Short mmCIF file of N, CA, C and O in Angstrom, two decimals:
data_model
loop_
_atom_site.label_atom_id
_atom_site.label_comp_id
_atom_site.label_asym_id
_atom_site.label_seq_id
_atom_site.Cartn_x
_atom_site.Cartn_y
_atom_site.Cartn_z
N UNK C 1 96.56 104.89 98.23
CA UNK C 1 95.91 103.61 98.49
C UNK C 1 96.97 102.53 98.63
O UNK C 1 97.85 102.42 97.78
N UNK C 2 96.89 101.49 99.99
CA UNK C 2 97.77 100.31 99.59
C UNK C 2 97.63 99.85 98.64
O UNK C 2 96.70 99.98 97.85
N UNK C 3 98.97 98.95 98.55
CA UNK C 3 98.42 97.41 97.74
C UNK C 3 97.44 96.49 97.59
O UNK C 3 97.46 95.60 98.43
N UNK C 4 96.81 96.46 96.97
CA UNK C 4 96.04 95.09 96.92
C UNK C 4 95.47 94.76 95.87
O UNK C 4 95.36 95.61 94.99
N UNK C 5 95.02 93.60 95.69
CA UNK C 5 94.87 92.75 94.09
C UNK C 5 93.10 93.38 93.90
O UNK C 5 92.12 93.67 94.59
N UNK C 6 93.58 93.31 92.46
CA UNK C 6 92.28 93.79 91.60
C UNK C 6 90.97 93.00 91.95
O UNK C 6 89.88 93.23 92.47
N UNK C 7 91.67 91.89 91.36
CA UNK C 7 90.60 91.03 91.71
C UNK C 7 90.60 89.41 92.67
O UNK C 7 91.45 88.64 92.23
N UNK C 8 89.86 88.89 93.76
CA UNK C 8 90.05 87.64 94.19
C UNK C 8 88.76 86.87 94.29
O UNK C 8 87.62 87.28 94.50
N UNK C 9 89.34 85.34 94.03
CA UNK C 9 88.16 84.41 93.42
C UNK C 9 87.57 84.69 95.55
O UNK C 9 86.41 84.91 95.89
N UNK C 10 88.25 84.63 96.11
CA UNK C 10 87.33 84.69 97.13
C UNK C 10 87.50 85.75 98.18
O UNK C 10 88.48 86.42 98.47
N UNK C 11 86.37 85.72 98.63
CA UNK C 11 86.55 87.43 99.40
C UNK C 11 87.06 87.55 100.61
O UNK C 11 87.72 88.50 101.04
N UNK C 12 86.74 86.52 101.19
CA UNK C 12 87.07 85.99 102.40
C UNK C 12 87.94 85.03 103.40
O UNK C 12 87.53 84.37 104.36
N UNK C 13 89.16 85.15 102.93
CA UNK C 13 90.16 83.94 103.21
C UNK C 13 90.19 83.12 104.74
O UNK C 13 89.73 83.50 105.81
N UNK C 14 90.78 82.11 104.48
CA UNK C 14 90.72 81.70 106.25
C UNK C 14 92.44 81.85 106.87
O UNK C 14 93.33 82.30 106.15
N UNK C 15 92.64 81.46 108.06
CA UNK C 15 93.86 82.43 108.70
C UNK C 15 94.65 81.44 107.79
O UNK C 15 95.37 82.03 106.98
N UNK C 16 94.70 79.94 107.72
CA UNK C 16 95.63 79.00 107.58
C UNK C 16 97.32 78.91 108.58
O UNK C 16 97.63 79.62 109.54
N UNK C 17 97.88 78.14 108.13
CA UNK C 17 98.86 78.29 108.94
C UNK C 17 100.66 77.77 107.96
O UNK C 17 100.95 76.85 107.19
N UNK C 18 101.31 78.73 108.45
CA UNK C 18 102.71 78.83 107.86
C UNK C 18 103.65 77.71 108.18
O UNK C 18 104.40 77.71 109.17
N UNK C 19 103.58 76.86 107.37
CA UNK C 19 105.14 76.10 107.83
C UNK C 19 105.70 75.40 106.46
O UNK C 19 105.22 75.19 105.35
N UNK C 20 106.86 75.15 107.07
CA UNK C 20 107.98 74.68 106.18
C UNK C 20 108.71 76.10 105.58
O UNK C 20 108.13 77.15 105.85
N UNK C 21 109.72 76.15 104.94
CA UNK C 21 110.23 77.22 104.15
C UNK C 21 109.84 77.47 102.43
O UNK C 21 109.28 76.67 101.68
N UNK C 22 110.34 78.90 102.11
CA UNK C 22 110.32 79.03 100.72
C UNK C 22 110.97 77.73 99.64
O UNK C 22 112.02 77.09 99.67
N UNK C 23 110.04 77.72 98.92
CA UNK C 23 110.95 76.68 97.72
C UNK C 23 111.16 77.72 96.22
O UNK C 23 111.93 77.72 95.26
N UNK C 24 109.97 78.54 96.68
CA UNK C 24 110.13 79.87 95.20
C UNK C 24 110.05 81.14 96.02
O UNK C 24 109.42 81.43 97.03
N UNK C 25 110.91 81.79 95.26
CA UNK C 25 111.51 83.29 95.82
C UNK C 25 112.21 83.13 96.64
O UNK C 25 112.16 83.83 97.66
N UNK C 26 113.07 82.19 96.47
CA UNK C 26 114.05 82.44 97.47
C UNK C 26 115.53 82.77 97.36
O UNK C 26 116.34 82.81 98.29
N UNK C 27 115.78 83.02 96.05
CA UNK C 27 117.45 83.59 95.52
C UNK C 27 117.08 84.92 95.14
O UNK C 27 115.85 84.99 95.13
N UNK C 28 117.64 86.08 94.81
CA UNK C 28 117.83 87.14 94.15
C UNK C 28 118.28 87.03 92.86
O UNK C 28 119.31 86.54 92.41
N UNK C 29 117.12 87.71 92.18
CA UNK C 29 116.79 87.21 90.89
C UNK C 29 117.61 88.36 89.85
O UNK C 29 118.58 88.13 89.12
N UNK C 30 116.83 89.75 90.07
CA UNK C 30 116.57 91.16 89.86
C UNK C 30 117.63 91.62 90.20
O UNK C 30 118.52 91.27 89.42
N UNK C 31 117.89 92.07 90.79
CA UNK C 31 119.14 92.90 91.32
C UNK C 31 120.24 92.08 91.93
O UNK C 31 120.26 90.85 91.97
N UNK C 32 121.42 93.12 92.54
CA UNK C 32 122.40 92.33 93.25
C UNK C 32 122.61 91.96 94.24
O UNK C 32 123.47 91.13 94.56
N UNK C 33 121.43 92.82 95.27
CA UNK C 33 121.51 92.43 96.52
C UNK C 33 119.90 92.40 96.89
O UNK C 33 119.07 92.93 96.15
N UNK C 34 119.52 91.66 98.26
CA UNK C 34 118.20 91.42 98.65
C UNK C 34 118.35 91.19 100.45
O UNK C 34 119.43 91.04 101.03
N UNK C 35 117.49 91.21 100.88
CA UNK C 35 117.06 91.03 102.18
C UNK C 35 116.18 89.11 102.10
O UNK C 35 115.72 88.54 101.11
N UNK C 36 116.25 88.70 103.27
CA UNK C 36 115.79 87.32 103.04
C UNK C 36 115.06 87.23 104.74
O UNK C 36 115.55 87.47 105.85
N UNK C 37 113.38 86.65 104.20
CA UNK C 37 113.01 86.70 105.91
C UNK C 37 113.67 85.31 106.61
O UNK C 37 113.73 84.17 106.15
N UNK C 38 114.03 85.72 107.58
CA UNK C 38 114.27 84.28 108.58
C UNK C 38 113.17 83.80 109.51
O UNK C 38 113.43 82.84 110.24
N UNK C 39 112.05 84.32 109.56
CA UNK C 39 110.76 83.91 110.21
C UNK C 39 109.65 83.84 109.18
O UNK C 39 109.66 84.41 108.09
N UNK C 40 108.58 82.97 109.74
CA UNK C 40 107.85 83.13 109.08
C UNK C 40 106.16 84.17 109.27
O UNK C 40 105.44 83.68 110.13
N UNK C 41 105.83 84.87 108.88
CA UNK C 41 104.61 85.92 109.49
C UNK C 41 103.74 85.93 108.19
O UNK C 41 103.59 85.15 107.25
N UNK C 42 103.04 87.57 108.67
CA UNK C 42 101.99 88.12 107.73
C UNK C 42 102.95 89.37 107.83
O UNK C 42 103.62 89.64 108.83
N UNK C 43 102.91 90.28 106.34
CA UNK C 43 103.16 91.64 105.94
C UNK C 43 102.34 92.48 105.91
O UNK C 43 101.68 92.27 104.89
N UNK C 44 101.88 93.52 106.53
CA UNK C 44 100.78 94.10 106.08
C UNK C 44 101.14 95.13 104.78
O UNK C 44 102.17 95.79 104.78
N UNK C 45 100.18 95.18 103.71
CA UNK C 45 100.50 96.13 102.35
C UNK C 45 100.91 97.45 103.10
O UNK C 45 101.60 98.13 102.34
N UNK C 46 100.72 98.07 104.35
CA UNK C 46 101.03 99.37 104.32
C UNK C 46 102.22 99.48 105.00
O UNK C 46 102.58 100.60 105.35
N UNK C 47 103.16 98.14 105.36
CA UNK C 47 104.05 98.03 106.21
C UNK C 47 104.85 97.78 104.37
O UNK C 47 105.85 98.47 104.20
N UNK C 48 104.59 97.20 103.60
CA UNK C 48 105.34 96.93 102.79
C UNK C 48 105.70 98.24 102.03
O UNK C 48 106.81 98.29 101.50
N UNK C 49 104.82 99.33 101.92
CA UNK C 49 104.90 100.13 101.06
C UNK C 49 105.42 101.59 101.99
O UNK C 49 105.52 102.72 101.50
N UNK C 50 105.69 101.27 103.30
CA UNK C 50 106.48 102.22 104.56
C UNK C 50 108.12 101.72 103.98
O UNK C 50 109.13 102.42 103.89
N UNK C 51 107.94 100.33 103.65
CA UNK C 51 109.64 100.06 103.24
C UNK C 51 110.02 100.46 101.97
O UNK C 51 111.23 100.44 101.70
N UNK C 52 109.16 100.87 101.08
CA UNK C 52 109.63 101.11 99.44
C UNK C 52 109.86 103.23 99.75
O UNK C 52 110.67 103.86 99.08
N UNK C 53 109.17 103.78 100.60
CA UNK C 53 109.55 104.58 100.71
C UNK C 53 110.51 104.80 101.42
O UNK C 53 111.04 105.87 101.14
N UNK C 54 110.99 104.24 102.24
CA UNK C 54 112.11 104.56 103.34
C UNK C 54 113.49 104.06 101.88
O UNK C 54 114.24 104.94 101.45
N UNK C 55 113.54 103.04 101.50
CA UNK C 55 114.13 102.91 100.27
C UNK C 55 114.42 103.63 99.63
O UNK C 55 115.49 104.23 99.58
N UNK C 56 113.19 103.77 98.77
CA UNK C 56 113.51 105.25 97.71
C UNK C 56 114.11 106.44 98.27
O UNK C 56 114.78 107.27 97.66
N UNK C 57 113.90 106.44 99.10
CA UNK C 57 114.37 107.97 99.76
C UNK C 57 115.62 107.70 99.82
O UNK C 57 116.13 108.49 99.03
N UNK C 58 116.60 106.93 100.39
CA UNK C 58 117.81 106.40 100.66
C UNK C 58 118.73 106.57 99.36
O UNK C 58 119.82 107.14 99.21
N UNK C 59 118.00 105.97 98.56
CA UNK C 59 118.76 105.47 97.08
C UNK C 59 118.64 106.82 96.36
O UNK C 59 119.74 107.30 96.06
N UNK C 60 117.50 107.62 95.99
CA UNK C 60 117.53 108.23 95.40
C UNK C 60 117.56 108.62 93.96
O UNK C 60 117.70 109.70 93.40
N UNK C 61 117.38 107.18 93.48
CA UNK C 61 117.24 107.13 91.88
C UNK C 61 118.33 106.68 91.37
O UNK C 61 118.46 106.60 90.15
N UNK C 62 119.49 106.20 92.42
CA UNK C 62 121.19 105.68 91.91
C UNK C 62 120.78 104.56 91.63
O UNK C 62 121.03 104.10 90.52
N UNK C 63 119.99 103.77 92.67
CA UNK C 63 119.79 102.25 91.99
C UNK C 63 118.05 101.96 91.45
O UNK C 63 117.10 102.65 91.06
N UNK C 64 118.36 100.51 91.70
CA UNK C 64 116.59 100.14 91.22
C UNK C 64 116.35 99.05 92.47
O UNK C 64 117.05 98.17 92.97
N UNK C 65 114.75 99.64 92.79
CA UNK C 65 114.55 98.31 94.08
C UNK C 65 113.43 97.66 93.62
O UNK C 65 112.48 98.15 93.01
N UNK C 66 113.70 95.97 94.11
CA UNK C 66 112.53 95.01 93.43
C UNK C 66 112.18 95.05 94.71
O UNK C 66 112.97 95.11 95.65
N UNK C 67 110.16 95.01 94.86
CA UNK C 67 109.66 94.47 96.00
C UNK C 67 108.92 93.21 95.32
O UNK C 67 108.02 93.28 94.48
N UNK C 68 109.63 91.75 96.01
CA UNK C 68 108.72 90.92 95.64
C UNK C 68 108.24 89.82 96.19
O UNK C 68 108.39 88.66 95.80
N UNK C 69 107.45 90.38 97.47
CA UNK C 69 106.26 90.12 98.04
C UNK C 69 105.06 90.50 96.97
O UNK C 69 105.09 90.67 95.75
N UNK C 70 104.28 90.55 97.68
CA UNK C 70 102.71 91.37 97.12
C UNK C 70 101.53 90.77 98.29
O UNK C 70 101.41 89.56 98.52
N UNK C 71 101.10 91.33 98.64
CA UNK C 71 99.95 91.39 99.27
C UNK C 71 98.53 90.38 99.23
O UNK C 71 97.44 90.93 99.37
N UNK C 72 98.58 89.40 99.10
CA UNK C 72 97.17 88.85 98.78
C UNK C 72 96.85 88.29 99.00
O UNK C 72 96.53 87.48 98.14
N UNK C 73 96.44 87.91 100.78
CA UNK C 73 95.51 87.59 102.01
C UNK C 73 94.38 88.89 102.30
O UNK C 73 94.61 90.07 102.08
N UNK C 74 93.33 88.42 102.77
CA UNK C 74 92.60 89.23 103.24
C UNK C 74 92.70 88.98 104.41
O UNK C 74 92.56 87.76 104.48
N UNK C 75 92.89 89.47 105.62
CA UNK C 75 92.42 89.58 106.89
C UNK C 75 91.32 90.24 107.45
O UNK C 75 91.17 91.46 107.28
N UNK C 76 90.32 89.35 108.28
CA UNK C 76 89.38 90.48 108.56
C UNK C 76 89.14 90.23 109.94
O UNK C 76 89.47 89.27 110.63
N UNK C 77 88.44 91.41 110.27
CA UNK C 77 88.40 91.36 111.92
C UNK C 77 86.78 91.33 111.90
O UNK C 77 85.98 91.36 110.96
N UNK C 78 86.62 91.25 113.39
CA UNK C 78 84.23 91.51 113.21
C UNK C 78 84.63 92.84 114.77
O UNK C 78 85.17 92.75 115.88
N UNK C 79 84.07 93.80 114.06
CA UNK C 79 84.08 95.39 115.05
C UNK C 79 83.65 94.84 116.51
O UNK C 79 83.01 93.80 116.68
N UNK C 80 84.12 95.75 117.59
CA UNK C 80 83.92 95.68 119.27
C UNK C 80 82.43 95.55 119.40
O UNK C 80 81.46 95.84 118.70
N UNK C 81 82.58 95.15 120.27
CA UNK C 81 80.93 95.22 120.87
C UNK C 81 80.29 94.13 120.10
O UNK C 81 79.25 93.65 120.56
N UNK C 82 80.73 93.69 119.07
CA UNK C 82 79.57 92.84 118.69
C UNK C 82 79.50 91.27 118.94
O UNK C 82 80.56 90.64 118.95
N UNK C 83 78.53 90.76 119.10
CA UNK C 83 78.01 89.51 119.80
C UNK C 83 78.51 88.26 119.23
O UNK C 83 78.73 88.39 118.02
N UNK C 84 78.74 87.19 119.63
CA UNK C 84 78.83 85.78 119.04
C UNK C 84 77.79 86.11 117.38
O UNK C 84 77.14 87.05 116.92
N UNK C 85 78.14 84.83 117.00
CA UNK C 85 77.74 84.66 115.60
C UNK C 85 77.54 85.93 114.60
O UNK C 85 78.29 86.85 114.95
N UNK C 86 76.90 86.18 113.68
CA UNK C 86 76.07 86.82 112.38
C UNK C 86 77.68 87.34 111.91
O UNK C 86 78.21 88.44 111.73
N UNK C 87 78.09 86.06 111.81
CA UNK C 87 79.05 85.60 110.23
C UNK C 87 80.66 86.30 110.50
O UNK C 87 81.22 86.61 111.55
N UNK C 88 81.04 86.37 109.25
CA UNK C 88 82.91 86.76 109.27
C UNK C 88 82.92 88.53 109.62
O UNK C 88 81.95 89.28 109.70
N UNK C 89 83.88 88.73 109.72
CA UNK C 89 83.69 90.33 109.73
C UNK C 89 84.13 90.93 107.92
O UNK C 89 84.23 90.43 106.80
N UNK C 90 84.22 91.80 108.36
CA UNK C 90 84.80 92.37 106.71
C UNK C 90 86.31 92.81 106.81
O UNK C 90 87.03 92.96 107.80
N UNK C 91 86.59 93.00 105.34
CA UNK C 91 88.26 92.44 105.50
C UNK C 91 88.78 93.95 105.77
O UNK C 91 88.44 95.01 105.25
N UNK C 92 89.78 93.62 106.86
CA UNK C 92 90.21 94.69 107.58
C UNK C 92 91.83 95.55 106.73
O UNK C 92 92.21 96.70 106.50
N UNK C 93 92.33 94.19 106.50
CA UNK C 93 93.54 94.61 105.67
C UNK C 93 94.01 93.83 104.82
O UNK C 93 93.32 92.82 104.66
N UNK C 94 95.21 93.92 104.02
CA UNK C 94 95.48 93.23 103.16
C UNK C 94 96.98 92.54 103.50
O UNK C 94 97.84 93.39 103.74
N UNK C 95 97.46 91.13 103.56
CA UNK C 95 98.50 91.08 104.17
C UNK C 95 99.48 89.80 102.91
O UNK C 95 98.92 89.07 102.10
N UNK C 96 100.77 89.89 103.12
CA UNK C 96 101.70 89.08 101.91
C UNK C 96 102.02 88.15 103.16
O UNK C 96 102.32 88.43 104.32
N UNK C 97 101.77 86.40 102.19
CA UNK C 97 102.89 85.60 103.24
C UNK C 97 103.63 85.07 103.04
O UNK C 97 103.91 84.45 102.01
N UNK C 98 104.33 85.19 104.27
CA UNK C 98 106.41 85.34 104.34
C UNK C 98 106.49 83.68 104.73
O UNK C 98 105.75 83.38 105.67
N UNK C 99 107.16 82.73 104.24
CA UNK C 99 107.74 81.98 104.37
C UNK C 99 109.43 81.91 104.87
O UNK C 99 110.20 82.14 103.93
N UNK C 100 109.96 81.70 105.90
CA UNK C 100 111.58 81.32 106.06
C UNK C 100 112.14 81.40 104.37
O UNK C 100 111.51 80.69 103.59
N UNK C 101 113.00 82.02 103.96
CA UNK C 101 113.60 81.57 103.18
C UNK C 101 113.33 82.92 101.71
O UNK C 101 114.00 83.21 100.71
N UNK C 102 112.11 83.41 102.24
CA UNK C 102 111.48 84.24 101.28
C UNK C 102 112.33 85.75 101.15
O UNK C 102 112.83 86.37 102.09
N UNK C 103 112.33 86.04 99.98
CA UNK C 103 113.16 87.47 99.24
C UNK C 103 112.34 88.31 99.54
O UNK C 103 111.19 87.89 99.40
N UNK C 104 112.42 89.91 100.11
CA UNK C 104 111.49 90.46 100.44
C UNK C 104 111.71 91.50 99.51
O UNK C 104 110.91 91.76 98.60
N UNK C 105 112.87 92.18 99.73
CA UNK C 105 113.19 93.30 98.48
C UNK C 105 114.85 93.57 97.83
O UNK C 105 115.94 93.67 98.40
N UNK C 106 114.52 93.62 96.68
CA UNK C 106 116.12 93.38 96.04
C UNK C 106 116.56 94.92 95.64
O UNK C 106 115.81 95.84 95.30
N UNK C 107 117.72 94.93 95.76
CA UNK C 107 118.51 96.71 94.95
C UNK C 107 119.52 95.98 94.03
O UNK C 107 120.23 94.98 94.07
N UNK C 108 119.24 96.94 93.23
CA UNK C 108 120.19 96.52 91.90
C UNK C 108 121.00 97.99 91.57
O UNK C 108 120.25 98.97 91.70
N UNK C 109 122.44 98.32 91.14
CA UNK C 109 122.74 99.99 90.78
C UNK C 109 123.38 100.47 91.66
O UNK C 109 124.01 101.53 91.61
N UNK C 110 123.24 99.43 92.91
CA UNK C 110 124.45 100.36 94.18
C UNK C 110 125.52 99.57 94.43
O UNK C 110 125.93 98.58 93.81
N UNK C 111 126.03 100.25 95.65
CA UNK C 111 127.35 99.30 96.15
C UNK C 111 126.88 98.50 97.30
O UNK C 111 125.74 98.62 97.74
N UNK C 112 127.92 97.53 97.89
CA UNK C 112 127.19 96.88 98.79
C UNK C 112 127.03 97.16 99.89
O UNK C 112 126.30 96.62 100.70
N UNK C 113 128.13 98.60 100.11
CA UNK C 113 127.79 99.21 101.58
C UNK C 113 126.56 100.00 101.51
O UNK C 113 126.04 99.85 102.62
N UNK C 114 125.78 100.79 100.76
CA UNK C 114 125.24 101.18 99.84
C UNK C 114 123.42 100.52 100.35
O UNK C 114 122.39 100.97 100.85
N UNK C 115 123.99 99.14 99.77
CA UNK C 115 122.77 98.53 99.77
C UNK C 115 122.60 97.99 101.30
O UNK C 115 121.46 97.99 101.75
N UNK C 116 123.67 97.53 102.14
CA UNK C 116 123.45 97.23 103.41
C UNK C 116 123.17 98.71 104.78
O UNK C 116 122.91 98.61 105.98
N UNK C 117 123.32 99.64 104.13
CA UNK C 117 122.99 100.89 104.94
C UNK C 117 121.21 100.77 104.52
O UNK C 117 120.35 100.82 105.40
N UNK C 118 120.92 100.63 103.21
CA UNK C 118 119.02 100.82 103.08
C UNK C 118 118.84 99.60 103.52
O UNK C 118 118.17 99.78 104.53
N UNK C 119 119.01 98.44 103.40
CA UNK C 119 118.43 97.69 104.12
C UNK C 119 118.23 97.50 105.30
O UNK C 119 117.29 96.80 105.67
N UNK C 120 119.20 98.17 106.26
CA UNK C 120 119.19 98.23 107.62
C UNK C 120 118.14 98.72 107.99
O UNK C 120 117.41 98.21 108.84
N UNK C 121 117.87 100.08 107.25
CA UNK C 121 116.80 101.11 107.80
C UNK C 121 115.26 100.29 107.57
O UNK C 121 114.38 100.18 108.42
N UNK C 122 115.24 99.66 105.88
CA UNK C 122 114.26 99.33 105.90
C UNK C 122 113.74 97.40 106.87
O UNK C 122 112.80 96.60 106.83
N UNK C 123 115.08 97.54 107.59
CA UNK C 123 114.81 95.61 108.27
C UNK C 123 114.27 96.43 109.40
O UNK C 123 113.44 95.79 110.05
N UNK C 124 114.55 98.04 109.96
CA UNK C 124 113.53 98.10 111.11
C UNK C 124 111.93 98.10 111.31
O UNK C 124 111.36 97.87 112.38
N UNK C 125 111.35 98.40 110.14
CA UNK C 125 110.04 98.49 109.96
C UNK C 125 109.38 97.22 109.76
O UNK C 125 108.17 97.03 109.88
N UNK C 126 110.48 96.12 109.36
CA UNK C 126 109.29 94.89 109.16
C UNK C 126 109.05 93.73 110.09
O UNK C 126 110.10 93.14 110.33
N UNK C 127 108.41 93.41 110.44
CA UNK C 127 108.17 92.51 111.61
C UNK C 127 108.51 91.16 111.56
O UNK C 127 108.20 90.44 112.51
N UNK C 128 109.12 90.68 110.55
CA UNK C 128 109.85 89.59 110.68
C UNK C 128 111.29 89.89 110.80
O UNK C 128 111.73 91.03 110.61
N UNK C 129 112.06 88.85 111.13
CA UNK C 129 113.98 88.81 110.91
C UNK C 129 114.09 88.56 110.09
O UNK C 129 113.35 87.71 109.59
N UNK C 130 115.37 89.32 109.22
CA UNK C 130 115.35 89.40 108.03
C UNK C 130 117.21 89.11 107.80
O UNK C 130 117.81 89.34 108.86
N UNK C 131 118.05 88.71 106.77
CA UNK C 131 119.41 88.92 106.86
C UNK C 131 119.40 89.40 104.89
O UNK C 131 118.57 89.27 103.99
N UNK C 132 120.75 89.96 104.99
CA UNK C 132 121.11 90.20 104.01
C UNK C 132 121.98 89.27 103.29
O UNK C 132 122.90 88.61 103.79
N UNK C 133 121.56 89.27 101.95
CA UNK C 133 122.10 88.13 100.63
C UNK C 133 122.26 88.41 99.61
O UNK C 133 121.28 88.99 99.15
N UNK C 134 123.54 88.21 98.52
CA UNK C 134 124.09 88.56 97.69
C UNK C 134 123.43 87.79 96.56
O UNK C 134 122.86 86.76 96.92
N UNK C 135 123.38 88.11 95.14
CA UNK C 135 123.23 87.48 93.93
C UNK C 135 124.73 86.08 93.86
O UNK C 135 125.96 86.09 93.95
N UNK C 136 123.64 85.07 93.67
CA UNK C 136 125.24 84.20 93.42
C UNK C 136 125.71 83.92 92.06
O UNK C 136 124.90 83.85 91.14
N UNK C 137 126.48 83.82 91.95
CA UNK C 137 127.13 83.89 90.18
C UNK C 137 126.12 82.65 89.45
O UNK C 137 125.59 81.81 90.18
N UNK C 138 125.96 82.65 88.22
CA UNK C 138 125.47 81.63 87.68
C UNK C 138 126.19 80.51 87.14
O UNK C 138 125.58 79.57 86.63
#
């Protein structure tokens, strides 16, 4: 099963619209290295959880990966064929939103060639531009 939240105060969200950049989640917190989107979109949960496996597989248990997005828009579509009006459709998928500026997934435990070889693989699957960013000293 994807991602998606247990519970939401509403069932039915509206599209809204993305602008300005991240002001939270936007350093690497968790680990030492992270990916950072440079656009702003929708994630879908099964696009997010295509990247934790392409990940894991890569790493192999040497490091640790933070995903920290999460999923919790509803999107819904209303099925073909059907006519003007009788209401919203039902929610089709579940999607995370990406702000400019936003951390998508961090590795902690590797090296940095390491971590820039899995991230490569996993920046092909996601539909925003993404660059790679280091932990900065405190």
């Amino acid at each position: 099963m994807a991602l998606m939240p247990k519970r939401v105060k509403h069932r039915k969200s509206q599209r809204g619209r993305i602008k300005g950049s991240a002001t939270r989640g936007n350093t690497v917190v968790f680990g030492d290295y992270g990916i950072q989107s440079l656009d702003a979109g929708w994630i879908k949960a099964t696009t997010i959880e295509a990247g934790r496996i392409a990940a894991q597989q890569y790493v192999r248990g040497e490091g640790k990966l933070y995903i920290r997005i999460f999923p919790d828009k509803s999107v819904t579509s209303t099925p073909l064929e059907t006519r003007m009006g009788k209401g919203k459709g039902e929610p089709d998928f579940w999607a995370a939103v990406v702000k400019p500026g936003t951390i998508l997934y961090e590795l902690g435990g590797v090296t940095e060639q390491q971590a820039k070889v899995c991230f490569a693989r996993l920046a092909s699957k996601l539909p925003v531009k993404v660059r790679f960013v280091e932990r900065r000293p405190a």
